[in-house]
Short mmCIF file of C-alpha atoms and ligand atoms in Angstrom, two decimals:
data_model
loop_
_atom_site.label_atom_id
_atom_site.label_comp_id
_atom_site.label_asym_id
_atom_site.label_seq_id
_atom_site.Cartn_x
_atom_site.Cartn_y
_atom_site.Cartn_z
CA UNK A 180 -11.86 43.01 -17.36
CA UNK A 181 -10.93 46.67 -17.54
CA UNK A 182 -7.15 46.16 -17.34
CA UNK A 183 -6.17 49.86 -16.97
CA UNK A 184 -8.63 50.20 -14.07
CA UNK A 185 -7.36 47.00 -12.43
CA UNK A 186 -3.81 48.30 -12.73
CA UNK A 187 -4.71 51.76 -11.39
CA UNK A 188 -6.50 50.43 -8.33
CA UNK A 189 -3.99 47.73 -7.43
CA UNK A 190 -2.71 49.38 -4.23
CA UNK A 191 -6.29 49.78 -3.00
CA UNK A 192 -7.01 46.12 -3.67
CA UNK A 193 -3.65 44.77 -2.51
CA UNK A 194 -2.88 47.01 0.46
CA UNK A 195 -6.11 48.79 1.49
CA UNK A 196 -4.56 52.06 0.43
CA UNK A 197 -6.88 54.89 1.46
CA UNK A 198 -6.42 58.51 2.35
CA UNK A 199 -5.76 60.52 5.47
CA UNK A 200 -6.92 64.14 5.54
CA UNK A 201 -4.02 66.37 6.52
CA UNK A 202 -6.36 69.02 7.93
CA UNK A 203 -8.73 67.04 10.15
CA UNK A 204 -7.14 63.55 10.20
CA UNK A 205 -10.19 61.83 8.72
CA UNK A 206 -9.45 58.46 7.12
CA UNK A 207 -11.27 57.29 4.00
CA UNK A 208 -11.51 54.08 2.02
CA UNK A 209 -11.88 53.96 -0.86
CA UNK A 210 -9.81 57.14 -1.09
CA UNK A 211 -11.82 60.31 -1.81
CA UNK A 212 -10.73 63.40 -3.64
CA UNK A 213 -12.35 65.73 -1.12
CA UNK A 214 -12.46 65.06 2.64
CA UNK A 215 -16.08 64.16 3.46
CA UNK A 216 -15.69 65.79 6.88
CA UNK A 217 -13.94 69.12 6.29
CA UNK A 218 -13.93 69.41 2.47
CA UNK A 219 -10.13 69.67 2.44
CA UNK A 220 -8.18 68.49 -0.60
CA UNK A 221 -4.98 68.02 1.45
CA UNK A 222 -4.33 64.39 2.06
CA UNK A 223 -1.69 61.67 2.18
CA UNK A 224 -1.81 57.96 1.42
CA UNK A 225 -2.87 55.77 4.30
CA UNK A 226 -2.51 51.99 4.39
CA UNK A 227 -5.12 50.39 6.63
CA UNK A 228 -3.75 47.65 8.91
CA UNK A 229 -6.43 45.25 7.71
CA UNK A 230 -7.92 44.15 11.03
CA UNK A 231 -11.51 44.71 12.09
CA UNK A 232 -14.80 43.23 13.22
CA UNK A 233 -17.80 41.95 11.30
CA UNK A 234 -20.60 44.54 11.32
CA UNK A 235 -22.98 42.49 9.17
CA UNK A 236 -22.85 39.61 6.73
CA UNK A 237 -24.89 37.67 4.20
CA UNK A 238 -24.30 34.64 2.00
CA UNK A 239 -24.71 34.69 -1.78
CA UNK A 240 -26.02 31.52 -3.42
CA UNK A 241 -27.05 32.95 -6.81
CA UNK A 242 -23.88 34.71 -7.88
CA UNK A 243 -23.05 36.90 -10.85
CA UNK A 244 -21.24 34.93 -13.60
CA UNK A 245 -17.74 35.96 -12.61
CA UNK A 246 -18.25 34.71 -9.04
CA UNK A 247 -20.20 31.58 -9.97
CA UNK A 248 -17.16 29.33 -9.47
CA UNK A 249 -16.84 30.28 -5.79
CA UNK A 250 -20.57 30.41 -4.86
CA UNK A 251 -21.88 30.11 -2.25
CA UNK A 252 -19.76 32.77 -0.58
CA UNK A 253 -20.24 35.38 2.14
CA UNK A 254 -19.93 39.14 1.91
CA UNK A 255 -20.41 41.84 4.48
CA UNK A 256 -19.50 45.07 6.14
CA UNK A 257 -16.37 45.21 8.25
CA UNK A 258 -15.50 47.89 10.79
CA UNK A 259 -11.75 48.40 10.45
CA UNK A 260 -9.78 49.12 13.63
CA UNK A 261 -9.15 52.63 12.36
CA UNK A 262 -12.89 53.32 12.38
CA UNK A 263 -13.76 53.00 8.70
CA UNK A 264 -16.47 50.62 7.47
CA UNK A 265 -15.80 48.74 4.24
CA UNK A 266 -17.48 46.07 2.11
CA UNK A 267 -15.62 42.83 1.39
CA UNK A 268 -15.94 39.12 0.76
CA UNK A 269 -15.17 36.65 3.52
CA UNK A 270 -13.07 33.57 2.94
CA UNK A 271 -12.05 30.39 4.79
CA UNK A 272 -15.10 30.57 7.03
CA UNK A 273 -18.27 28.50 6.63
CA UNK A 274 -21.36 30.76 6.45
CA UNK A 275 -22.81 29.28 9.66
CA UNK A 276 -19.68 30.22 11.62
CA UNK A 277 -19.68 33.87 10.56
CA UNK A 278 -20.89 36.07 13.44
CA UNK A 279 -21.47 39.78 13.96
CA UNK A 280 -18.62 41.14 16.08
CA UNK A 281 -16.20 38.39 14.96
CA UNK A 282 -12.60 39.59 14.67
CA UNK A 283 -11.37 39.33 11.10
CA UNK A 284 -8.18 40.14 9.19
CA UNK A 285 -7.36 40.95 5.60
CA UNK A 286 -5.85 38.37 3.27
CA UNK A 287 -5.11 38.62 -0.43
CA UNK A 288 -6.99 36.14 -2.61
CA UNK A 289 -8.09 35.68 -6.18
CA UNK A 290 -11.21 37.81 -6.68
CA UNK A 291 -11.97 36.33 -10.08
CA UNK A 292 -10.36 35.09 -13.25
CA UNK A 293 -11.33 36.85 -16.44
CA UNK A 294 -12.05 33.57 -18.26
CA UNK A 295 -9.36 31.00 -19.05
CA UNK A 296 -7.32 33.47 -21.15
CA UNK A 297 -7.71 36.75 -19.28
CA UNK A 298 -5.93 38.19 -16.27
CA UNK A 299 -6.48 37.05 -12.70
CA UNK A 300 -7.73 39.77 -10.38
CA UNK A 301 -6.30 39.71 -6.85
CA UNK A 302 -7.54 41.68 -3.88
CA UNK A 303 -8.47 41.78 -0.23
CA UNK A 304 -10.90 39.45 1.50
CA UNK A 305 -11.36 38.88 5.21
CA UNK A 306 -11.11 35.75 7.34
CA UNK A 307 -11.26 34.99 11.07
CA UNK A 308 -8.03 36.18 12.76
CA UNK A 309 -5.22 33.64 12.96
CA UNK A 310 -2.16 35.89 12.87
CA UNK A 311 -0.34 36.84 16.09
CA UNK B 5 35.80 16.61 -5.10
CA UNK B 6 34.06 19.95 -5.53
CA UNK B 7 34.01 22.30 -2.59
CA UNK B 8 31.01 23.17 -0.49
CA UNK B 9 29.17 26.25 -1.78
CA UNK B 10 29.54 29.31 0.38
CA UNK B 11 29.25 32.99 -0.52
CA UNK B 12 32.13 35.37 0.22
CA UNK B 13 30.05 37.35 2.68
CA UNK B 14 28.51 35.44 5.59
CA UNK B 15 24.75 35.27 5.30
CA UNK B 16 21.76 33.56 6.84
CA UNK B 17 18.03 33.52 7.40
CA UNK B 18 16.73 36.70 9.03
CA UNK B 19 13.04 35.87 8.69
CA UNK B 20 10.92 32.88 7.72
CA UNK B 21 7.23 32.25 7.32
CA UNK B 22 4.95 29.33 6.57
CA UNK B 23 1.62 29.03 4.82
CA UNK B 24 -0.71 26.04 4.51
CA UNK B 25 -4.34 26.33 3.34
CA UNK B 26 -7.00 25.37 5.88
CA UNK B 27 -8.73 22.62 3.84
CA UNK B 28 -7.88 18.92 4.18
CA UNK B 29 -8.83 15.98 1.99
CA UNK B 30 -8.47 12.65 3.88
CA UNK B 31 -6.65 10.00 1.85
CA UNK B 32 -9.52 7.62 2.62
CA UNK B 33 -11.80 9.81 0.43
CA UNK B 34 -9.57 9.10 -2.58
CA UNK B 35 -9.16 5.45 -1.66
CA UNK B 36 -12.93 4.91 -1.30
CA UNK B 37 -13.72 6.60 -4.61
CA UNK B 38 -11.13 4.93 -6.83
CA UNK B 39 -10.28 1.66 -5.06
CA UNK B 40 -13.27 0.87 -2.81
CA UNK B 41 -10.91 1.38 0.13
CA UNK B 42 -8.83 -1.67 -0.88
CA UNK B 43 -5.57 0.22 -0.12
CA UNK B 44 -6.82 1.81 3.11
CA UNK B 45 -4.05 0.22 5.17
CA UNK B 46 -1.26 1.42 2.87
CA UNK B 47 -2.05 5.07 2.29
CA UNK B 48 1.00 7.26 1.64
CA UNK B 49 -0.32 10.10 3.85
CA UNK B 50 -3.27 10.52 6.24
CA UNK B 51 -4.63 13.57 4.46
CA UNK B 52 -3.48 16.40 2.24
CA UNK B 53 -3.94 20.15 2.25
CA UNK B 54 -6.12 21.59 -0.51
CA UNK B 55 -6.13 25.24 -1.58
CA UNK B 56 -9.39 27.17 -1.21
CA UNK B 57 -11.35 28.19 -4.31
CA UNK B 58 -9.65 31.59 -4.27
CA UNK B 59 -6.09 30.50 -3.48
CA UNK B 60 -3.08 29.97 -5.72
CA UNK B 61 0.71 30.10 -5.53
CA UNK B 62 0.63 33.92 -5.59
CA UNK B 63 -1.85 34.37 -2.72
CA UNK B 64 -0.15 31.69 -0.63
CA UNK B 65 3.29 33.21 -1.25
CA UNK B 66 1.96 36.55 -0.04
CA UNK B 67 0.93 35.21 3.35
CA UNK B 68 4.16 33.24 3.85
CA UNK B 69 6.20 36.33 2.92
CA UNK B 70 4.18 38.53 5.29
CA UNK B 71 4.99 36.07 8.08
CA UNK B 72 8.69 36.15 7.12
CA UNK B 73 8.63 39.97 7.23
CA UNK B 74 7.04 39.95 10.70
CA UNK B 75 9.94 37.83 11.92
CA UNK B 76 12.65 39.76 10.08
CA UNK B 77 11.50 43.20 11.30
CA UNK B 78 13.37 45.07 8.59
CA UNK B 79 12.40 47.93 6.35
CA UNK B 80 10.81 45.76 3.65
CA UNK B 81 11.84 48.13 0.86
CA UNK B 82 15.46 47.04 1.45
CA UNK B 83 14.61 43.66 -0.09
CA UNK B 84 16.22 43.83 -3.52
CA UNK B 85 15.29 40.44 -5.00
CA UNK B 86 12.29 38.12 -4.93
CA UNK B 87 12.36 34.61 -6.36
CA UNK B 88 9.41 32.25 -6.20
CA UNK B 89 10.01 28.58 -6.93
CA UNK B 90 6.92 26.62 -7.95
CA UNK B 91 5.56 24.22 -10.53
CA UNK B 92 2.13 25.84 -10.22
CA UNK B 93 2.63 29.50 -11.05
CA UNK B 94 -0.86 30.83 -11.91
CA UNK B 95 0.30 32.27 -15.23
CA UNK B 96 2.34 30.46 -17.87
CA UNK B 97 3.76 33.88 -18.81
CA UNK B 98 3.63 36.69 -16.24
CA UNK B 99 5.75 36.52 -13.13
CA UNK B 100 4.24 35.62 -9.76
CA UNK B 101 6.95 37.62 -8.02
CA UNK B 102 5.79 41.02 -9.25
CA UNK B 103 2.31 40.57 -7.77
CA UNK B 104 3.75 39.41 -4.45
CA UNK B 105 6.24 42.31 -4.41
CA UNK B 106 3.49 44.84 -5.17
CA UNK B 107 1.33 43.52 -2.32
CA UNK B 108 4.29 43.60 0.07
CA UNK B 109 5.04 47.18 -0.97
CA UNK B 110 8.59 46.36 -2.06
CA UNK B 111 8.38 47.56 -5.66
CA UNK B 112 9.92 49.01 -7.84
CA UNK B 113 13.60 48.80 -6.77
CA UNK B 114 13.78 45.03 -6.90
CA UNK B 115 14.73 42.10 -9.10
CA UNK B 116 12.17 39.35 -9.63
CA UNK B 117 11.88 36.02 -11.39
CA UNK B 118 9.95 32.80 -11.04
CA UNK B 119 11.87 29.57 -10.74
CA UNK B 120 10.97 26.09 -11.86
CA UNK B 121 12.69 22.83 -10.92
CA UNK B 122 9.81 20.55 -9.89
CA UNK B 123 9.97 20.10 -6.10
CA UNK B 124 13.39 21.74 -5.74
CA UNK B 125 12.39 25.17 -7.10
CA UNK B 126 12.02 26.55 -3.57
CA UNK B 127 15.55 25.69 -2.42
CA UNK B 128 16.82 26.84 -5.81
CA UNK B 129 15.38 30.26 -4.91
CA UNK B 130 17.16 30.03 -1.53
CA UNK B 131 20.46 29.28 -3.28
CA UNK B 132 20.00 32.28 -5.59
CA UNK B 133 19.10 34.54 -2.66
CA UNK B 134 22.16 33.34 -0.71
CA UNK B 135 24.40 34.10 -3.67
CA UNK B 136 22.78 37.51 -4.23
CA UNK B 137 23.18 38.67 -0.63
CA UNK B 138 26.47 36.82 -0.24
CA UNK B 139 27.98 38.71 -3.17
CA UNK B 140 26.85 42.05 -1.80
CA UNK B 141 24.46 42.86 -4.66
CA UNK B 142 21.84 43.59 -2.02
CA UNK B 143 21.40 43.25 1.73
CA UNK B 144 18.18 41.26 1.64
CA UNK B 145 16.51 38.83 -0.75
CA UNK B 146 13.21 36.97 -0.49
CA UNK B 147 13.11 33.30 -1.53
CA UNK B 148 9.82 31.41 -1.65
CA UNK B 149 8.92 27.78 -2.34
CA UNK B 150 5.18 27.37 -2.85
CA UNK B 151 2.88 25.01 -4.74
CA UNK B 152 -0.71 24.01 -5.36
CA UNK B 153 0.16 20.63 -6.83
CA UNK B 154 -2.29 18.62 -8.94
CA UNK B 155 -2.50 14.87 -9.42
CA UNK B 156 -4.49 13.13 -12.15
CA UNK B 157 -7.78 11.75 -10.77
CA UNK B 158 -7.19 8.16 -9.68
CA UNK B 159 -3.40 8.43 -10.04
CA UNK B 160 -1.12 7.47 -7.14
CA UNK B 161 0.00 11.11 -6.89
CA UNK B 162 -3.54 12.26 -6.21
CA UNK B 163 -3.20 11.06 -2.61
CA UNK B 164 -0.30 13.36 -1.93
CA UNK B 165 -0.32 16.37 -4.34
CA UNK B 166 -0.94 19.17 -1.87
CA UNK B 167 -0.64 22.91 -1.28
CA UNK B 168 1.61 25.01 0.93
CA UNK B 169 5.09 26.37 1.30
CA UNK B 170 7.39 28.85 2.98
CA UNK B 171 9.22 32.14 2.52
CA UNK B 172 12.74 33.04 3.63
CA UNK B 173 14.38 36.43 3.90
CA UNK B 174 18.10 36.00 3.44
CA UNK B 175 20.35 38.69 4.90
CA UNK B 176 23.71 39.38 6.53
CA UNK B 177 24.92 36.83 9.12
CA UNK B 178 25.01 39.46 11.91
CA UNK B 179 21.23 39.83 11.65
CA UNK B 180 20.43 36.16 11.10
CA UNK B 181 18.39 33.78 13.22
CA UNK B 182 20.18 30.95 11.42
CA UNK B 183 23.57 31.39 9.74
CA UNK B 184 24.41 29.47 6.56
CA UNK B 185 27.37 27.17 7.06
CA UNK B 186 27.43 25.92 3.50
CA UNK B 187 25.35 24.31 0.78
CA UNK B 188 25.75 21.68 -1.91
CA UNK B 189 23.74 21.19 -5.12
CA UNK B 190 23.68 17.89 -6.99
CA UNK B 191 21.97 17.54 -10.39
CA UNK B 192 21.73 14.97 -13.22
CA UNK B 193 19.37 14.44 -16.17
CA UNK B 194 16.81 11.96 -14.81
CA UNK B 195 13.35 11.59 -16.41
CA UNK B 196 11.52 10.47 -13.25
CA UNK B 197 8.64 12.96 -13.39
CA UNK B 198 7.68 15.67 -15.85
CA UNK B 199 4.84 17.69 -17.29
CA UNK B 200 4.88 18.83 -20.90
CA UNK B 201 3.68 22.30 -21.91
CA UNK B 202 -0.14 22.66 -22.01
CA UNK B 203 -0.62 19.42 -20.06
CA UNK B 204 -2.62 19.75 -16.86
CA UNK B 205 -1.22 16.74 -15.01
CA UNK B 206 2.32 15.38 -14.70
CA UNK B 207 3.62 11.96 -15.78
CA UNK B 208 5.85 9.90 -13.55
CA UNK B 209 8.06 6.86 -13.83
CA UNK B 210 6.52 4.86 -10.95
CA UNK B 211 9.33 2.82 -9.38
CA UNK B 212 11.87 4.94 -11.24
CA UNK B 213 11.03 7.80 -8.83
CA UNK B 214 12.77 6.07 -5.90
CA UNK B 215 16.38 4.87 -6.11
CA UNK B 216 17.73 6.58 -9.25
CA UNK B 217 15.92 9.83 -8.46
CA UNK B 218 14.99 10.72 -4.87
CA UNK B 219 17.52 8.56 -3.00
CA UNK B 220 20.47 9.04 -5.35
CA UNK B 221 20.26 12.83 -5.50
CA UNK B 222 19.64 13.52 -1.81
CA UNK B 223 22.42 11.10 -0.93
CA UNK B 224 24.67 13.01 -3.34
CA UNK B 225 23.99 16.49 -1.97
CA UNK B 226 23.98 15.55 1.72
CA UNK B 227 27.03 13.28 1.63
CA UNK B 228 29.13 15.87 -0.20
CA UNK B 229 27.93 18.69 2.05
CA UNK B 230 28.81 16.74 5.19
CA UNK B 231 32.20 15.66 3.80
CA UNK B 232 33.01 19.22 2.77
CA UNK B 233 32.07 20.65 6.16
CA UNK B 234 33.71 17.74 7.97
CA UNK B 235 30.49 16.91 9.81
CA UNK B 236 28.69 13.75 10.89
CA UNK B 237 24.91 13.26 11.04
CA UNK B 238 25.24 13.30 14.84
CA UNK B 239 26.44 16.93 14.67
CA UNK B 240 22.92 18.00 13.67
CA UNK B 241 20.07 18.74 16.04
CA UNK B 242 17.54 18.29 13.23
CA UNK B 243 17.23 17.39 9.57
CA UNK B 244 14.53 17.95 6.96
CA UNK B 245 14.28 15.99 3.75
CA UNK B 246 11.96 16.44 0.80
CA UNK B 247 8.79 14.52 1.59
CA UNK B 248 6.75 13.24 -1.36
CA UNK B 249 5.06 10.84 1.10
CA UNK B 250 5.56 9.75 4.72
CA UNK B 251 7.95 6.90 3.93
CA UNK B 252 10.72 8.37 1.71
CA UNK B 253 12.03 11.01 4.15
CA UNK B 254 12.17 8.46 6.97
CA UNK B 255 13.99 5.98 4.76
CA UNK B 256 16.58 8.46 3.44
CA UNK B 257 17.20 9.76 6.98
CA UNK B 258 17.96 6.23 8.16
CA UNK B 259 20.17 5.47 5.14
CA UNK B 260 22.23 8.61 5.75
CA UNK B 261 22.59 7.94 9.46
CA UNK B 262 20.03 10.31 10.97
CA UNK B 263 17.79 9.15 13.82
CA UNK B 264 14.01 9.41 14.01
CA UNK B 265 14.52 11.95 16.83
CA UNK B 266 16.41 14.23 14.42
CA UNK B 267 13.56 14.24 11.89
CA UNK B 268 10.60 14.40 14.27
CA UNK B 269 10.05 18.10 13.56
CA UNK B 270 9.55 19.11 9.98
CA UNK B 271 8.14 15.75 8.90
CA UNK B 272 4.82 17.19 7.77
CA UNK B 273 3.81 15.00 4.80
CA UNK B 274 1.65 12.64 6.91
CA UNK B 275 -0.61 15.58 7.89
CA UNK B 276 -0.62 17.75 4.76
CA UNK B 277 0.78 15.65 1.90
CA UNK B 278 3.48 16.68 -0.56
CA UNK B 279 3.65 20.44 -1.04
CA UNK B 280 6.20 20.03 -3.86
CA UNK B 281 8.46 23.10 -4.08
CA UNK B 282 7.08 24.10 -0.69
CA UNK B 283 7.83 20.80 1.05
CA UNK B 284 11.39 20.98 2.38
CA UNK B 285 11.29 24.79 2.97
CA UNK B 286 8.05 24.31 4.92
CA UNK B 287 9.60 21.45 6.92
CA UNK B 288 12.46 23.78 7.85
CA UNK B 289 10.02 26.38 9.24
CA UNK B 290 8.67 23.75 11.62
CA UNK B 291 12.22 22.80 12.67
CA UNK B 292 13.09 26.49 13.27
CA UNK B 293 9.93 26.95 15.36
CA UNK B 294 11.27 24.30 17.75
CA UNK B 295 15.00 25.09 17.51
CA UNK B 296 17.37 26.48 20.14
CA UNK B 297 20.39 28.77 19.71
CA UNK B 298 23.39 26.69 18.68
CA UNK B 299 21.38 23.99 16.93
CA UNK B 300 22.80 22.86 13.61
CA UNK B 301 20.03 22.03 11.12
CA UNK B 302 20.11 20.32 7.73
CA UNK B 303 17.66 20.80 4.89
CA UNK B 304 17.81 18.72 1.72
CA UNK B 305 15.35 19.18 -1.10
CA UNK B 306 14.67 16.92 -4.05
CA UNK B 307 13.33 17.98 -7.41
CA UNK B 308 12.49 15.63 -10.24
CA UNK B 309 14.44 15.97 -13.40
CA UNK B 310 16.49 15.66 -11.09
CA UNK B 311 18.48 17.27 -8.31
CA UNK B 312 18.89 18.09 -4.65
CA UNK B 313 20.09 21.14 -2.71
CA UNK B 314 21.40 20.57 0.82
CA UNK B 315 22.10 23.37 3.34
CA UNK B 316 23.53 23.46 6.82
CA UNK B 317 22.44 26.30 9.11
CA UNK B 318 23.43 27.17 12.68
CA UNK B 319 20.64 28.72 14.73
CA UNK B 320 21.47 31.91 16.68
CA UNK B 321 19.92 33.48 19.79
CA UNK B 322 17.82 35.73 17.52
CA UNK B 323 15.51 32.75 17.00
CA UNK B 324 13.88 33.18 20.42
CA UNK B 325 12.13 36.47 19.69
CA UNK B 326 11.62 35.80 15.99
CA UNK B 327 9.57 32.63 16.49
CA UNK B 328 6.84 34.46 18.40
CA UNK B 329 6.25 37.20 15.86
CA UNK B 330 4.24 35.11 13.36
CA UNK B 331 2.01 32.01 13.42
CA UNK B 332 3.85 28.73 13.95
CA UNK B 333 3.81 26.12 11.23
CA UNK B 334 1.91 23.87 13.64
CA UNK B 335 -0.76 26.60 13.94
CA UNK B 336 -1.37 26.21 10.21
CA UNK B 337 -1.29 22.42 10.44
CA UNK B 338 -3.67 22.47 13.41
CA UNK B 339 -6.39 24.50 11.70
CA UNK B 340 -8.28 22.17 9.44
CA UNK B 341 -11.57 22.09 7.57
CA UNK B 342 -12.19 18.61 6.16
CA UNK B 343 -13.67 18.44 2.66
CA UNK B 344 -14.99 15.50 0.66
CA UNK B 345 -13.93 14.34 -2.79
CA UNK B 346 -16.78 16.07 -4.58
CA UNK B 347 -15.89 19.49 -3.17
CA UNK B 348 -12.24 18.80 -3.94
CA UNK B 349 -13.13 17.87 -7.53
CA UNK B 350 -15.11 21.09 -8.02
CA UNK B 351 -12.61 23.39 -6.34
CA UNK B 352 -9.65 21.96 -8.21
CA UNK B 353 -11.59 22.31 -11.47
CA UNK B 354 -11.73 18.57 -12.12
CA UNK B 355 -15.43 19.05 -12.82
CA UNK B 356 -17.08 22.16 -14.24
CA UNK B 357 -20.62 23.38 -14.51
ZN1 LIG C 417 -10.63 66.56 6.62
#
C-alpha cells in the first residue's frame, strides 16, 4: 500500500470530501483542480451527504488479489443526491437484491488489508438505506 | 464503605447510538456441526450477530457514533475526547479512536485512547467520559463499547461470541436525555477468562466464570451503588446487566431483586449473542429507546479479570425527540441475513484459501 497516498486521501475516502466551485457552484468528486464546467480554480471543500440511488451495478466473482477475501462482491455507479455520479462497492446486500434505482447510503468499511502486517484501508461503500 | 462515584459537575447522556451487523448465525448451525445437535434444547442463545467481511470494531464504532451524533445534535467538533473500549481492536498497536475521530470530522483538537477490560471496556470508557466532562476538562466526550468477539471453533463460547455495541456522548446535565445519578466500580483480580498476547482465541475457566466472577462483581457494584444512593430495585423502571448468554442476566436480576418486567428491554443476548464490551451499553440503548421522562435506569457491566461498573441514570424529557433521530436498536436487531457455518468460518478467517 502507498501509505502517503492513503493518508493524503483519507478525507475523500472517509467523508466523501469533494469540491464546490465558488464561481458556478459545480460540485465534483473526486475533487478536481480546475472546475470542469467553468474552468475556475476557485473552490471550497464540500462533504457529500452520502445518499443516492443505484445507477448501475455488477458483481465481481474473479477479484484482484487484494479483494479476493471478500469476493464475490458488487460494485456500481451511484447517483448522489447532489447530482454527482461516483463509483463504489456495495455492501450488506446480496447481489440478487441489488436493483437500479435502489436508494443507498454511504457507510465506512474496510476496503482491504495490506496483508497480515500492513495497514488496513478504510473507506466508503454503499448499502440499502436503513438510517432515518 | 466507599462513596458512590459522582463528578463535581452534573453530567449525563446527550446522545446514544447502537450498531449491530446484519448477519446472524443460528446456534443450531454450531450445534449440528460440533455436537450433531445433541445440545439443541440447551443452547445459550438462539443466534448470534456476525460481522460482515468488511466490518471490524472501527467501522462498527463509526456507525454507532454517527447515530449518537444524530441524537445529540451538537457541533461535533466540541467533542474533546474519544475512548473506545473493546477486546477486538483491529490493530494491536494503532488506536481505533483516531480513525473514528477522523471519519466523524472531530480531529485534531481531541484526546483519544483505546480501552481494554474484556467485556467491561465499554462502561470503562463511559466512566472516563463522565469524569472528563464532570471535571470540566471538556463539554463533550464520546465513549464507545464495541466488539467483534471470536470463540474457538467447537468451544462453548463459539455459540455466543458476537458483534455489536453502542456509542454515548456524555455532556452537561442541562443538555442530557438521561442524567447520571451516580456510578460504582468494583474490581478484583480474578482469572476467569483471558487471552495472552498473539493468541487468537481466549481461554476461560468454565464454571469459574459464574459465581466468583460474573455474579460476585455485579452484585458488588450494584449493591454498593444502590446503598450509596439509598435506592431499592423497585425505584428503577429498567435495568440492564451484562449478558454473556440468555441465562446469567436473568439470574442476576432475580438475585438482586429486579423483576422480569424491569429487564424485558435491553435483554438482547438471545437474539444477537454476547457482544462483549458492547453488550451492556447496547442493552442500555434499547432501554432508552423505550424509556419515558422520569424513568430511573440501571446499567451494570461485567468484565472478566474481573470487574463491574454500575450506573444509575434518570431519563429527561429530551428523550422524546432524541429517540426518533436515529435507527432504534430493535431496527438493527430486526434486520437479519442468516448465514451458515461455512460462510461464518470463511468470513471470520477460520479457514483460508
Ligand atoms: Zn465552476
